[in-house]
PDB file of C-alpha atoms in Angstrom:
ATOM      1  CA  MET A 292      -7.825 -16.064   7.821  1.00  0.00           C
ATOM      2  CA  ALA A 293      -4.099 -16.370   8.265  1.00  0.00           C
ATOM      3  CA  LEU A 294      -1.123 -14.159   8.911  1.00  0.00           C
ATOM      4  CA  ARG A 295       1.219 -13.891   5.949  1.00  0.00           C
ATOM      5  CA  LYS A 296       4.961 -13.285   6.110  1.00  0.00           C
ATOM      6  CA  ILE A 297       5.867  -9.714   5.182  1.00  0.00           C
ATOM      7  CA  ARG A 298       8.696  -9.673   2.659  1.00  0.00           C
ATOM      8  CA  GLU A 299      11.564  -7.317   3.410  1.00  0.00           C
ATOM      9  CA  ILE A 300      13.858  -5.176   1.288  1.00  0.00           C
ATOM     10  CA  GLY A 301      16.171  -7.392  -0.742  1.00  0.00           C
ATOM     11  CA  ASP A 302      13.383  -9.865  -1.575  1.00  0.00           C
ATOM     12  CA  SER A 303      13.054  -9.974  -5.387  1.00  0.00           C
ATOM     13  CA  CYS A 304       9.251 -10.048  -5.079  1.00  0.00           C
ATOM     14  CA  LEU A 305       9.303  -6.390  -4.017  1.00  0.00           C
ATOM     15  CA  LYS A 306      10.997  -5.281  -7.238  1.00  0.00           C
ATOM     16  CA  LYS A 307       8.559  -6.848  -9.705  1.00  0.00           C
ATOM     17  CA  LYS A 308       5.580  -5.300 -11.462  1.00  0.00           C
ATOM     18  CA  CYS A 309       2.327  -6.980 -10.420  1.00  0.00           C
ATOM     19  CA  ARG A 310      -0.321  -8.443 -12.717  1.00  0.00           C
ATOM     20  CA  GLU A 311      -3.956  -7.375 -12.662  1.00  0.00           C
ATOM     21  CA  ILE A 312      -6.619  -9.432 -10.945  1.00  0.00           C
ATOM     22  CA  GLU A 313      -8.922 -11.084 -13.462  1.00  0.00           C
ATOM     23  CA  LYS A 314     -10.974 -13.370 -11.222  1.00  0.00           C
ATOM     24  CA  PHE A 315     -12.959 -11.945  -8.341  1.00  0.00           C
ATOM     25  CA  ASP A 316     -13.310 -15.239  -6.529  1.00  0.00           C
ATOM     26  CA  GLU A 317     -12.829 -16.945  -3.174  1.00  0.00           C
ATOM     27  CA  ARG A 318      -9.028 -17.000  -3.613  1.00  0.00           C
ATOM     28  CA  LEU A 319      -9.052 -13.197  -3.906  1.00  0.00           C
ATOM     29  CA  HIS A 320     -11.310 -12.896  -0.852  1.00  0.00           C
ATOM     30  CA  THR A 321      -8.922 -15.092   1.154  1.00  0.00           C
ATOM     31  CA  LEU A 322      -5.949 -12.979   0.053  1.00  0.00           C
ATOM     32  CA  LEU A 323      -7.750  -9.771   1.063  1.00  0.00           C
ATOM     33  CA  ASP A 324      -8.770 -11.184   4.449  1.00  0.00           C
ATOM     34  CA  ASP A 325      -5.241 -12.482   5.122  1.00  0.00           C
ATOM     35  CA  MET A 326      -3.708  -9.148   4.097  1.00  0.00           C
ATOM     36  CA  LYS A 327      -6.048  -7.244   6.440  1.00  0.00           C
ATOM     37  CA  GLU A 328      -5.194  -9.548   9.344  1.00  0.00           C
ATOM     38  CA  THR A 329      -1.470  -9.256   8.564  1.00  0.00           C
ATOM     39  CA  LEU A 330      -1.689  -5.452   8.367  1.00  0.00           C
ATOM     40  CA  LEU A 331      -3.488  -5.187  11.702  1.00  0.00           C
ATOM     41  CA  GLU A 332      -1.005  -7.534  13.387  1.00  0.00           C
ATOM     42  CA  ALA A 333       1.919  -5.456  12.043  1.00  0.00           C
ATOM     43  CA  ASN A 334       0.342  -2.132  13.137  1.00  0.00           C
ATOM     44  CA  GLY A 335       0.682  -0.705   9.639  1.00  0.00           C
ATOM     45  CA  VAL A 336      -1.481   1.653   7.614  1.00  0.00           C
ATOM     46  CA  GLY A 337      -1.254  -0.038   4.225  1.00  0.00           C
ATOM     47  CA  LEU A 338      -0.146  -3.307   2.669  1.00  0.00           C
ATOM     48  CA  ALA A 339       0.285  -4.338  -0.955  1.00  0.00           C
ATOM     49  CA  ALA A 340       0.137  -7.938  -2.189  1.00  0.00           C
ATOM     50  CA  PRO A 341       3.810  -8.131  -3.240  1.00  0.00           C
ATOM     51  CA  GLN A 342       4.713  -7.415   0.388  1.00  0.00           C
ATOM     52  CA  VAL A 343       3.270 -10.838   1.211  1.00  0.00           C
ATOM     53  CA  GLY A 344       4.791 -12.502  -1.858  1.00  0.00           C
ATOM     54  CA  ILE A 345       1.791 -12.265  -4.207  1.00  0.00           C
ATOM     55  CA  LEU A 346       2.451 -10.485  -7.515  1.00  0.00           C
ATOM     56  CA  ARG A 347      -1.077  -9.177  -7.997  1.00  0.00           C
ATOM     57  CA  ARG A 348      -2.467  -5.617  -8.008  1.00  0.00           C
ATOM     58  CA  VAL A 349      -4.149  -5.726  -4.585  1.00  0.00           C
ATOM     59  CA  VAL A 350      -3.865  -3.216  -1.713  1.00  0.00           C
ATOM     60  CA  VAL A 351      -5.478  -2.858   1.705  1.00  0.00           C
ATOM     61  CA  ILE A 352      -5.444   0.398   3.689  1.00  0.00           C
ATOM     62  CA  ASP A 353      -6.588   0.823   7.285  1.00  0.00           C
ATOM     63  CA  LEU A 354      -8.770   3.943   7.401  1.00  0.00           C
ATOM     64  CA  GLY A 355      -9.231   3.723  11.174  1.00  0.00           C
ATOM     65  CA  GLU A 356     -11.918   2.431  13.502  1.00  0.00           C
ATOM     66  CA  ASP A 357     -14.752   4.485  12.025  1.00  0.00           C
ATOM     67  CA  GLU A 358     -14.098   3.733   8.344  1.00  0.00           C
ATOM     68  CA  GLY A 359     -12.547   0.250   8.486  1.00  0.00           C
ATOM     69  CA  MET A 360     -10.424  -1.259   5.723  1.00  0.00           C
ATOM     70  CA  LEU A 361     -10.240  -0.002   2.172  1.00  0.00           C
ATOM     71  CA  GLU A 362      -9.673  -2.744  -0.408  1.00  0.00           C
ATOM     72  CA  LEU A 363      -8.218  -1.643  -3.745  1.00  0.00           C
ATOM     73  CA  ILE A 364      -8.067  -4.153  -6.570  1.00  0.00           C
ATOM     74  CA  ASN A 365      -6.330  -3.108  -9.803  1.00  0.00           C
ATOM     75  CA  PRO A 366      -6.003   0.477  -8.497  1.00  0.00           C
ATOM     76  CA  VAL A 367      -5.162   3.347 -10.840  1.00  0.00           C
ATOM     77  CA  ILE A 368      -4.407   6.818  -9.516  1.00  0.00           C
ATOM     78  CA  THR A 369      -6.534   9.144 -11.660  1.00  0.00           C
ATOM     79  CA  HIS A 370      -5.899  12.520 -10.049  1.00  0.00           C
ATOM     80  CA  THR A 371      -3.512  14.162  -7.587  1.00  0.00           C
ATOM     81  CA  GLU A 372      -3.371  17.614  -6.038  1.00  0.00           C
ATOM     82  CA  GLY A 373      -0.820  19.520  -4.032  1.00  0.00           C
ATOM     83  CA  SER A 374       2.478  18.373  -2.664  1.00  0.00           C
ATOM     84  CA  VAL A 375       3.629  17.555   0.864  1.00  0.00           C
ATOM     85  CA  THR A 376       6.966  16.270   2.111  1.00  0.00           C
ATOM     86  CA  ASP A 377       6.634  14.113   5.203  1.00  0.00           C
ATOM     87  CA  ILE A 378       8.267  11.177   6.952  1.00  0.00           C
ATOM     88  CA  GLU A 379       7.369   7.767   5.605  1.00  0.00           C
ATOM     89  CA  GLY A 380       8.166   4.204   6.604  1.00  0.00           C
ATOM     90  CA  CYS A 381       7.320   0.762   5.291  1.00  0.00           C
ATOM     91  CA  LEU A 382       6.609  -2.649   6.777  1.00  0.00           C
ATOM     92  CA  SER A 383       9.022  -4.093   4.193  1.00  0.00           C
ATOM     93  CA  VAL A 384      11.821  -1.742   5.286  1.00  0.00           C
ATOM     94  CA  PRO A 385      11.856  -2.179   9.074  1.00  0.00           C
ATOM     95  CA  GLY A 386      13.719   0.307  11.228  1.00  0.00           C
ATOM     96  CA  LYS A 387      14.039   2.970   8.523  1.00  0.00           C
ATOM     97  CA  ALA A 388      12.164   6.176   7.805  1.00  0.00           C
ATOM     98  CA  GLY A 389      12.707   9.044   5.429  1.00  0.00           C
ATOM     99  CA  GLU A 390      11.251  12.190   3.949  1.00  0.00           C
ATOM    100  CA  VAL A 391       9.276  11.631   0.744  1.00  0.00           C
ATOM    101  CA  GLU A 392       7.362  14.128  -1.367  1.00  0.00           C
ATOM    102  CA  ARG A 393       3.853  12.925  -2.205  1.00  0.00           C
ATOM    103  CA  PRO A 394       0.562  14.520  -3.325  1.00  0.00           C
ATOM    104  CA  GLN A 395      -1.591  16.072  -0.597  1.00  0.00           C
ATOM    105  CA  LYS A 396      -4.689  14.561  -2.239  1.00  0.00           C
ATOM    106  CA  ALA A 397      -4.988  11.467  -4.445  1.00  0.00           C
ATOM    107  CA  THR A 398      -7.976   9.924  -6.210  1.00  0.00           C
ATOM    108  CA  VAL A 399      -7.830   6.266  -7.122  1.00  0.00           C
ATOM    109  CA  LYS A 400     -10.135   4.183  -9.311  1.00  0.00           C
ATOM    110  CA  ALA A 401     -10.277   0.538  -8.291  1.00  0.00           C
ATOM    111  CA  TYR A 402     -12.495  -2.501  -7.907  1.00  0.00           C
ATOM    112  CA  ASP A 403     -13.888  -3.977  -4.717  1.00  0.00           C
ATOM    113  CA  ARG A 404     -13.725  -7.683  -3.863  1.00  0.00           C
ATOM    114  CA  ASN A 405     -16.883  -8.339  -5.901  1.00  0.00           C
ATOM    115  CA  GLY A 406     -15.603  -6.660  -9.066  1.00  0.00           C
ATOM    116  CA  GLU A 407     -17.559  -3.422  -8.626  1.00  0.00           C
ATOM    117  CA  GLU A 408     -15.673  -0.335  -9.780  1.00  0.00           C
ATOM    118  CA  PHE A 409     -15.456   2.680  -7.436  1.00  0.00           C
ATOM    119  CA  GLU A 410     -13.423   5.818  -6.766  1.00  0.00           C
ATOM    120  CA  PHE A 411     -11.843   6.901  -3.509  1.00  0.00           C
ATOM    121  CA  THR A 412     -10.134  10.189  -2.693  1.00  0.00           C
ATOM    122  CA  GLY A 413      -7.633  10.255   0.137  1.00  0.00           C
ATOM    123  CA  GLU A 414      -6.051  13.311   1.699  1.00  0.00           C
ATOM    124  CA  ASP A 415      -2.857  13.731   3.695  1.00  0.00           C
ATOM    125  CA  LEU A 416      -1.904  10.346   5.246  1.00  0.00           C
ATOM    126  CA  TYR A 417      -4.326   8.429   3.029  1.00  0.00           C
ATOM    127  CA  ALA A 418      -3.125  10.143  -0.156  1.00  0.00           C
ATOM    128  CA  ARG A 419       0.424   9.244   0.879  1.00  0.00           C
ATOM    129  CA  CYS A 420      -0.622   5.679   1.588  1.00  0.00           C
ATOM    130  CA  ILE A 421      -2.428   5.257  -1.759  1.00  0.00           C
ATOM    131  CA  CYS A 422       0.658   6.452  -3.634  1.00  0.00           C
ATOM    132  CA  HIS A 423       3.056   4.378  -1.503  1.00  0.00           C
ATOM    133  CA  GLU A 424       1.049   1.168  -1.939  1.00  0.00           C
ATOM    134  CA  CYS A 425       0.464   1.712  -5.671  1.00  0.00           C
ATOM    135  CA  ASP A 426       4.232   2.144  -6.035  1.00  0.00           C
ATOM    136  CA  HIS A 427       4.647  -1.326  -4.496  1.00  0.00           C
ATOM    137  CA  LEU A 428       2.497  -2.746  -7.302  1.00  0.00           C
ATOM    138  CA  ASP A 429       5.050  -1.422  -9.800  1.00  0.00           C
ATOM    139  CA  GLY A 430       8.083  -2.705  -7.886  1.00  0.00           C
ATOM    140  CA  ILE A 431       9.005   0.685  -6.394  1.00  0.00           C
ATOM    141  CA  LEU A 432      10.004   1.059  -2.743  1.00  0.00           C
ATOM    142  CA  TYR A 433       9.751   4.379  -0.925  1.00  0.00           C
ATOM    143  CA  VAL A 434      13.501   4.314  -0.231  1.00  0.00           C
ATOM    144  CA  GLU A 435      14.007   5.076  -3.942  1.00  0.00           C
ATOM    145  CA  LYS A 436      12.142   8.376  -3.445  1.00  0.00           C
ATOM    146  CA  VAL A 437      13.588   9.481  -0.101  1.00  0.00           C
ATOM    147  CA  SER A 438      15.108  12.957  -0.038  1.00  0.00           C
ATOM    148  CA  ARG A 439      16.797  12.172   3.282  1.00  0.00           C
ATOM    149  CA  PHE A 440      16.598   9.413   5.873  1.00  0.00           C
ATOM    150  CA  VAL A 441      15.735  10.286   9.458  1.00  0.00           C
ATOM    151  CA  ASP A 442      16.473   8.644  12.787  1.00  0.00           C
ATOM    152  CA  MET A 443      13.069   7.360  13.887  1.00  0.00           C
ATOM    153  CA  GLU A 444      13.952   7.855  17.576  1.00  0.00           C
ATOM    154  CA  GLN A 445      15.324  11.373  17.315  1.00  0.00           C
ATOM    155  CA  GLY A 446      13.632  12.699  14.157  1.00  0.00           C
ATOM    156  CA  GLU A 447      17.072  13.750  12.939  1.00  0.00           C
ATOM    157  CA  GLU A 448      18.929  13.151   9.716  1.00  0.00           C
ATOM    158  CA  GLU A 449      21.026   9.998   9.479  1.00  0.00           C
TER     159      GLU A 449
END
């Protein structure tokens, strides 16, 4: 496993639509393992492949100590419920945070590293994370959806 460099806002990689994974092979496994290590090192909740310069539809989400890492390959959001506005940040937009409206619950259909299809439903933070990371796969950054930026130290509007 290896740490990968997290691309930051302004990098053209973050604005491109990603291609689907077609081969569930050792290269994919290495990418997933590297992304998980990079995410943990950065103390983030989610990471999408374009954030490490790979234009493929791959996401990892840290579900916490009890649940471990969720790997989403070729994810498609199939259902959302509710609406919550909360503060969001991004590893690719360091030092910024803003209010973004997202679903309170999101169901995603995806494949695991072995090509097995599954569904996962996330609520609250995990619904937000699923939507945020899937946006990355389509070249969309959260800053494009912010209703207002906040000062991360004070929690006040900038």
